[in-house]
Short mmCIF file of C-alpha atoms in Angstrom, two decimals:
data_model
loop_
_atom_site.label_atom_id
_atom_site.label_comp_id
_atom_site.label_asym_id
_atom_site.label_seq_id
_atom_site.Cartn_x
_atom_site.Cartn_y
_atom_site.Cartn_z
CA MET V 1268 -11.95 31.41 38.14
CA THR V 1269 -13.80 31.16 34.86
CA GLU V 1270 -13.47 28.51 32.39
CA HIS V 1271 -13.63 29.34 28.55
CA ALA V 1272 -13.27 27.06 25.56
CA GLU V 1273 -9.87 28.68 24.72
CA TYR V 1274 -8.51 29.75 28.23
CA THR V 1275 -9.07 29.71 32.07
CA ASP V 1276 -9.59 33.17 33.50
CA HIS V 1277 -8.43 34.08 36.93
CA HIS V 1278 -10.00 37.34 38.19
CA GLY V 1279 -8.54 39.82 40.72
CA PRO V 1280 -10.13 41.18 43.80
CA GLU V 1281 -13.25 43.46 43.58
CA GLY V 1282 -12.29 47.09 43.50
CA PRO V 1283 -8.68 47.45 42.43
CA ALA V 1284 -8.14 48.41 38.85
CA ILE V 1285 -6.46 45.60 36.61
CA ARG V 1286 -2.69 46.13 36.73
CA GLY V 1287 -2.09 44.15 33.61
CA THR V 1288 -2.49 40.97 31.77
CA VAL V 1289 -0.67 37.74 32.28
CA VAL V 1290 -1.05 34.90 29.77
CA VAL V 1291 0.34 31.54 31.05
CA VAL V 1292 1.36 28.94 28.32
CA PRO V 1293 1.78 25.50 29.76
CA GLY V 1294 4.41 22.88 28.46
CA ARG V 1295 4.56 19.21 27.64
CA GLY V 1296 1.78 17.14 29.26
CA GLU V 1297 0.37 20.10 31.22
CA THR V 1298 -3.11 21.32 31.29
CA ARG V 1299 -4.78 24.63 32.52
CA ASP V 1300 -5.28 22.95 35.94
CA THR V 1301 -1.40 22.68 36.21
CA TYR V 1302 -1.42 26.54 36.85
CA THR V 1303 -4.42 27.10 38.97
CA ARG V 1304 -2.19 27.92 42.13
CA LEU V 1305 -0.13 30.37 40.12
CA GLY V 1306 -3.00 32.01 38.41
CA ARG V 1307 -4.86 32.57 41.81
CA ARG V 1308 -1.81 34.02 43.34
CA LEU V 1309 -1.11 36.56 40.63
CA ALA V 1310 -4.80 37.46 40.27
CA ALA V 1311 -4.84 38.38 43.88
CA ASP V 1312 -2.32 41.08 43.15
CA ALA V 1313 -5.04 42.41 40.56
CA TYR V 1314 -3.41 41.03 37.51
CA ARG V 1315 -5.79 39.51 35.03
CA VAL V 1316 -4.39 36.05 34.39
CA ARG V 1317 -5.49 33.75 31.50
CA VAL V 1318 -4.07 30.28 31.12
CA VAL V 1319 -4.34 28.76 27.67
CA ASP V 1320 -3.97 25.19 26.53
CA ALA V 1321 -0.57 23.88 26.08
CA VAL V 1322 1.03 24.85 22.67
CA ARG V 1323 1.52 22.32 20.09
CA LEU V 1324 4.89 22.39 18.29
CA ASP V 1325 5.20 20.68 14.84
CA ALA V 1326 8.59 19.68 13.87
CA ASP V 1327 7.48 19.50 10.21
CA ASP V 1328 5.92 22.99 10.24
CA PRO V 1329 7.82 25.26 12.87
CA ALA V 1330 6.61 28.44 11.02
CA GLY V 1331 3.00 27.46 11.06
CA SER V 1332 3.25 26.20 14.62
CA LEU V 1333 4.30 29.95 15.72
CA THR V 1334 1.59 31.43 13.57
CA ARG V 1335 -1.00 29.38 15.19
CA PHE V 1336 0.33 30.12 18.58
CA GLY V 1337 0.38 33.85 17.92
CA ALA V 1338 -3.21 33.59 17.07
CA GLN V 1339 -4.00 31.66 20.23
CA VAL V 1340 -2.08 34.38 22.30
CA ALA V 1341 -3.94 37.33 20.49
CA GLU V 1342 -7.39 35.60 21.28
CA ALA V 1343 -6.31 35.19 24.96
CA VAL V 1344 -5.19 39.00 25.32
CA ALA V 1345 -8.44 40.31 23.77
CA GLY V 1346 -11.00 41.83 26.05
CA THR V 1347 -8.92 41.83 29.35
CA ALA V 1348 -10.06 45.35 30.11
CA GLY V 1349 -13.61 45.20 28.69
CA PRO V 1350 -15.05 44.12 25.24
CA ASP V 1351 -12.76 46.24 23.24
CA GLY V 1352 -9.82 46.85 25.42
CA VAL V 1353 -6.55 45.15 26.61
CA ALA V 1354 -5.18 45.57 30.12
CA ARG V 1355 -1.59 46.49 29.71
CA PRO V 1356 1.15 45.45 30.17
CA VAL V 1357 0.79 42.25 28.48
CA VAL V 1358 3.15 39.62 29.80
CA LEU V 1359 3.42 36.09 28.51
CA VAL V 1360 4.51 33.37 30.89
CA GLY V 1361 5.79 30.17 29.17
CA ALA V 1362 6.77 26.99 30.90
CA ASP V 1363 8.88 24.28 29.18
CA THR V 1364 7.69 24.14 25.59
CA GLY V 1365 5.41 27.17 26.35
CA ALA V 1366 8.62 28.97 27.02
CA VAL V 1367 10.13 27.78 23.76
CA ALA V 1368 6.99 28.91 21.88
CA VAL V 1369 7.04 32.32 23.72
CA ALA V 1370 10.84 33.14 23.03
CA ALA V 1371 10.57 31.90 19.41
CA LEU V 1372 7.34 33.83 18.80
CA LEU V 1373 8.75 37.06 20.21
CA GLY V 1374 11.97 36.48 18.24
CA SER V 1375 10.38 36.08 14.91
CA GLY V 1376 8.52 39.51 15.33
CA GLU V 1377 5.45 38.02 14.64
CA SER V 1378 3.62 39.25 17.82
CA ALA V 1379 3.24 42.67 19.00
CA ALA V 1380 0.87 41.57 21.87
CA ALA V 1381 3.54 41.06 24.38
CA ASP V 1382 5.11 43.90 26.40
CA ALA V 1383 7.29 41.36 28.42
CA VAL V 1384 7.93 37.79 28.85
CA VAL V 1385 8.77 35.28 31.60
CA LEU V 1386 10.66 32.03 30.37
CA ALA V 1387 10.45 29.33 32.87
CA GLY V 1388 12.09 25.84 32.62
CA LEU V 1389 13.40 26.28 29.02
CA PRO V 1390 14.45 22.59 28.15
CA ALA V 1391 17.61 21.74 26.41
CA ARG V 1392 17.09 17.96 26.53
CA THR V 1393 14.43 15.37 27.06
CA ALA V 1394 13.72 13.40 30.31
CA ALA V 1395 14.14 9.76 29.32
CA SER V 1396 12.11 8.81 32.57
CA ALA V 1397 11.59 5.24 33.19
CA ASP V 1398 8.33 5.54 34.91
CA TRP V 1399 5.87 8.10 36.50
CA ASP V 1400 7.71 8.38 39.85
CA ASP V 1401 10.98 9.20 37.82
CA GLU V 1402 9.05 11.75 35.79
CA LEU V 1403 7.57 13.36 38.88
CA ASP V 1404 11.08 13.69 40.32
CA VAL V 1405 12.28 15.37 37.32
CA ARG V 1406 9.32 17.67 37.40
CA THR V 1407 8.90 18.69 41.23
CA PHE V 1408 9.48 17.76 44.67
CA CYS V 1409 6.37 19.76 45.89
CA PRO V 1410 3.86 17.33 47.38
CA ALA V 1411 0.79 19.47 46.50
CA HIS V 1412 2.03 19.81 42.87
CA ARG V 1413 2.76 16.08 42.63
CA SER V 1414 -0.81 15.38 43.81
CA THR V 1415 -2.21 17.82 41.23
CA LEU V 1416 -0.26 16.29 38.45
CA SER V 1417 -1.36 12.72 39.67
CA GLY V 1418 -4.93 13.45 39.99
CA ASP V 1419 -5.37 15.43 36.56
CA SER V 1420 -6.87 13.17 34.11
CA GLY V 1421 -6.02 15.34 31.45
CA PHE V 1422 -2.32 15.28 32.16
CA ARG V 1423 -0.22 13.48 29.66
CA ARG V 1424 2.45 11.29 31.35
CA GLY V 1425 5.62 10.57 29.68
CA ALA V 1426 5.45 13.87 27.77
CA LEU V 1427 8.73 15.04 28.84
CA ASP V 1428 10.25 12.36 26.69
CA GLU V 1429 8.86 14.04 23.59
CA ALA V 1430 11.65 15.93 21.69
CA VAL V 1431 11.28 19.54 21.26
CA PRO V 1432 11.49 20.62 17.57
CA GLU V 1433 15.10 21.61 17.06
CA ALA V 1434 14.29 24.50 14.75
CA LEU V 1435 12.05 26.12 17.42
CA LEU V 1436 14.35 25.29 20.29
CA THR V 1437 17.13 27.11 18.34
CA ALA V 1438 14.94 29.93 17.73
CA ALA V 1439 14.11 30.27 21.34
CA TYR V 1440 17.76 30.18 22.47
CA GLU V 1441 18.84 32.61 19.77
CA SER V 1442 15.86 34.84 20.10
CA GLU V 1443 16.51 38.72 19.73
CA ALA V 1444 13.23 39.70 21.39
CA GLU V 1445 13.66 43.30 22.68
CA VAL V 1446 10.98 43.18 25.37
CA PRO V 1447 12.11 42.65 28.93
CA ALA V 1448 12.50 39.09 29.84
CA LEU V 1449 12.68 37.17 33.15
CA ILE V 1450 14.25 33.88 32.67
CA LEU V 1451 13.61 31.30 35.62
CA THR V 1452 15.37 27.98 36.04
CA GLY V 1453 15.95 25.54 38.90
CA ASP V 1454 19.53 24.62 39.75
CA ALA V 1455 18.42 21.12 40.20
CA ASP V 1456 16.55 20.81 36.68
CA PRO V 1457 18.09 17.87 34.82
CA LEU V 1458 16.56 19.33 31.63
CA ALA V 1459 18.31 22.58 31.80
CA ASP V 1460 21.44 23.85 29.98
CA ARG V 1461 22.63 26.73 32.37
CA ASP V 1462 25.35 27.79 29.99
CA ALA V 1463 23.02 28.08 27.03
CA LEU V 1464 20.51 30.05 29.42
CA THR V 1465 23.32 32.34 30.51
CA ARG V 1466 24.29 33.10 26.83
CA THR V 1467 20.76 33.68 25.88
CA ALA V 1468 20.06 36.11 28.98
CA LYS V 1469 23.36 38.03 28.08
CA SER V 1470 22.36 38.19 24.45
CA LEU V 1471 19.06 39.83 25.12
CA PRO V 1472 18.99 43.52 25.74
CA ARG V 1473 16.67 43.58 28.78
CA ALA V 1474 16.89 40.15 30.45
CA ARG V 1475 17.44 38.92 33.84
CA LEU V 1476 18.24 35.35 34.61
CA SER V 1477 17.08 34.19 38.03
CA ILE V 1478 18.25 30.66 39.53
CA VAL V 1479 15.94 29.11 42.02
CA ARG V 1480 17.81 27.08 44.55
CA ASP V 1481 16.87 23.24 44.47
CA ALA V 1482 14.13 23.88 42.06
CA HIS V 1483 13.38 21.10 39.46
CA HIS V 1484 11.89 21.37 36.06
CA ASP V 1485 8.47 22.74 36.94
CA VAL V 1486 10.04 25.73 38.61
CA LEU V 1487 6.88 27.51 38.71
CA ASN V 1488 5.31 24.90 40.81
CA ASP V 1489 8.24 23.42 42.90
CA MET V 1490 8.75 23.65 46.57
CA GLN V 1491 9.88 27.30 45.94
CA HIS V 1492 6.56 28.32 44.29
CA ARG V 1493 5.88 31.12 46.70
CA SER V 1494 9.19 32.88 46.21
CA VAL V 1495 8.99 32.31 42.32
CA ALA V 1496 5.66 33.90 42.26
CA ALA V 1497 6.98 36.77 44.39
CA GLU V 1498 9.93 37.20 41.77
CA ILE V 1499 7.38 37.37 39.07
CA VAL V 1500 5.19 39.80 40.85
CA THR V 1501 8.36 42.00 41.47
CA PHE V 1502 9.20 41.92 37.75
CA LEU V 1503 5.66 42.88 36.83
CA GLU V 1504 5.79 45.79 39.20
CA ALA V 1505 9.19 46.88 38.00
CA LEU V 1506 7.80 46.64 34.41
CA ARG V 1507 5.11 49.04 35.36
CA ASN V 1508 7.86 51.43 36.58
CA GLU V 1509 10.00 51.12 33.54
CA LEU V 1510 12.02 48.44 34.88
CA VAL V 1511 13.19 50.53 37.80
CA PRO V 1512 13.04 48.36 41.00
CA LEU V 1513 10.54 49.78 43.65
CA VAL V 1514 12.46 48.30 46.50
CA THR V 1515 16.33 48.38 46.85
CA VAL V 1516 18.34 47.08 49.74
CA GLU V 1517 20.60 49.62 51.33
CA SER V 1518 21.80 47.75 54.23
CA THR V 1519 21.60 44.02 55.30
CA ALA V 1520 23.08 41.44 57.24
CA TRP V 1521 22.10 38.43 55.30
#
């Protein structure tokens, strides 16, 4: 792992060629450290993973927010395959407001950087949590992740109470992005709107909505994080194969 001013770089094992670039965009309150576990796991499969700082969404300047975010993404993607190259495919993984920004940006047509997106924990409402224990319960039941959040001095507690700019939230749910999209949500996420997510998934030309059983808002980092990471890797590998699954089930008893 390498720290830069603009992003945190997770390198894959020596030897295998880089299979693509994954840019992780944190959500409200989160830091780059929030996604160290996910970054290492995806990097182990020879993907170049870069975790950027959480995006700032300005309700008074939604268009400017997307322009600035697009520049942030372009900077993170540059040089992933050497000084002048980009390791493709490029996949943007957004969580919470990171997912809002990714979906809205791609829907606006301003970014040609991404070949696909993963939208995790798209919010539909704020948390209205009374204290830190309540916020943790909204976010995750994973003991390791709860410890990571509690011990991160840069993490902003109470951030889930901050409203998401309505214009950007609408743009995210009404996005017409044509790139492949994997939408991840926990069925125990109190901030999710399953009906809205289903409508969004059905409206996109190449989208998959995956529901994670018993997962909370931090669906990338909850108790099911291994299975979620595997779902992302399966998506990445299918993307490299023109969305044709590499493994199909012919017969099963479960």
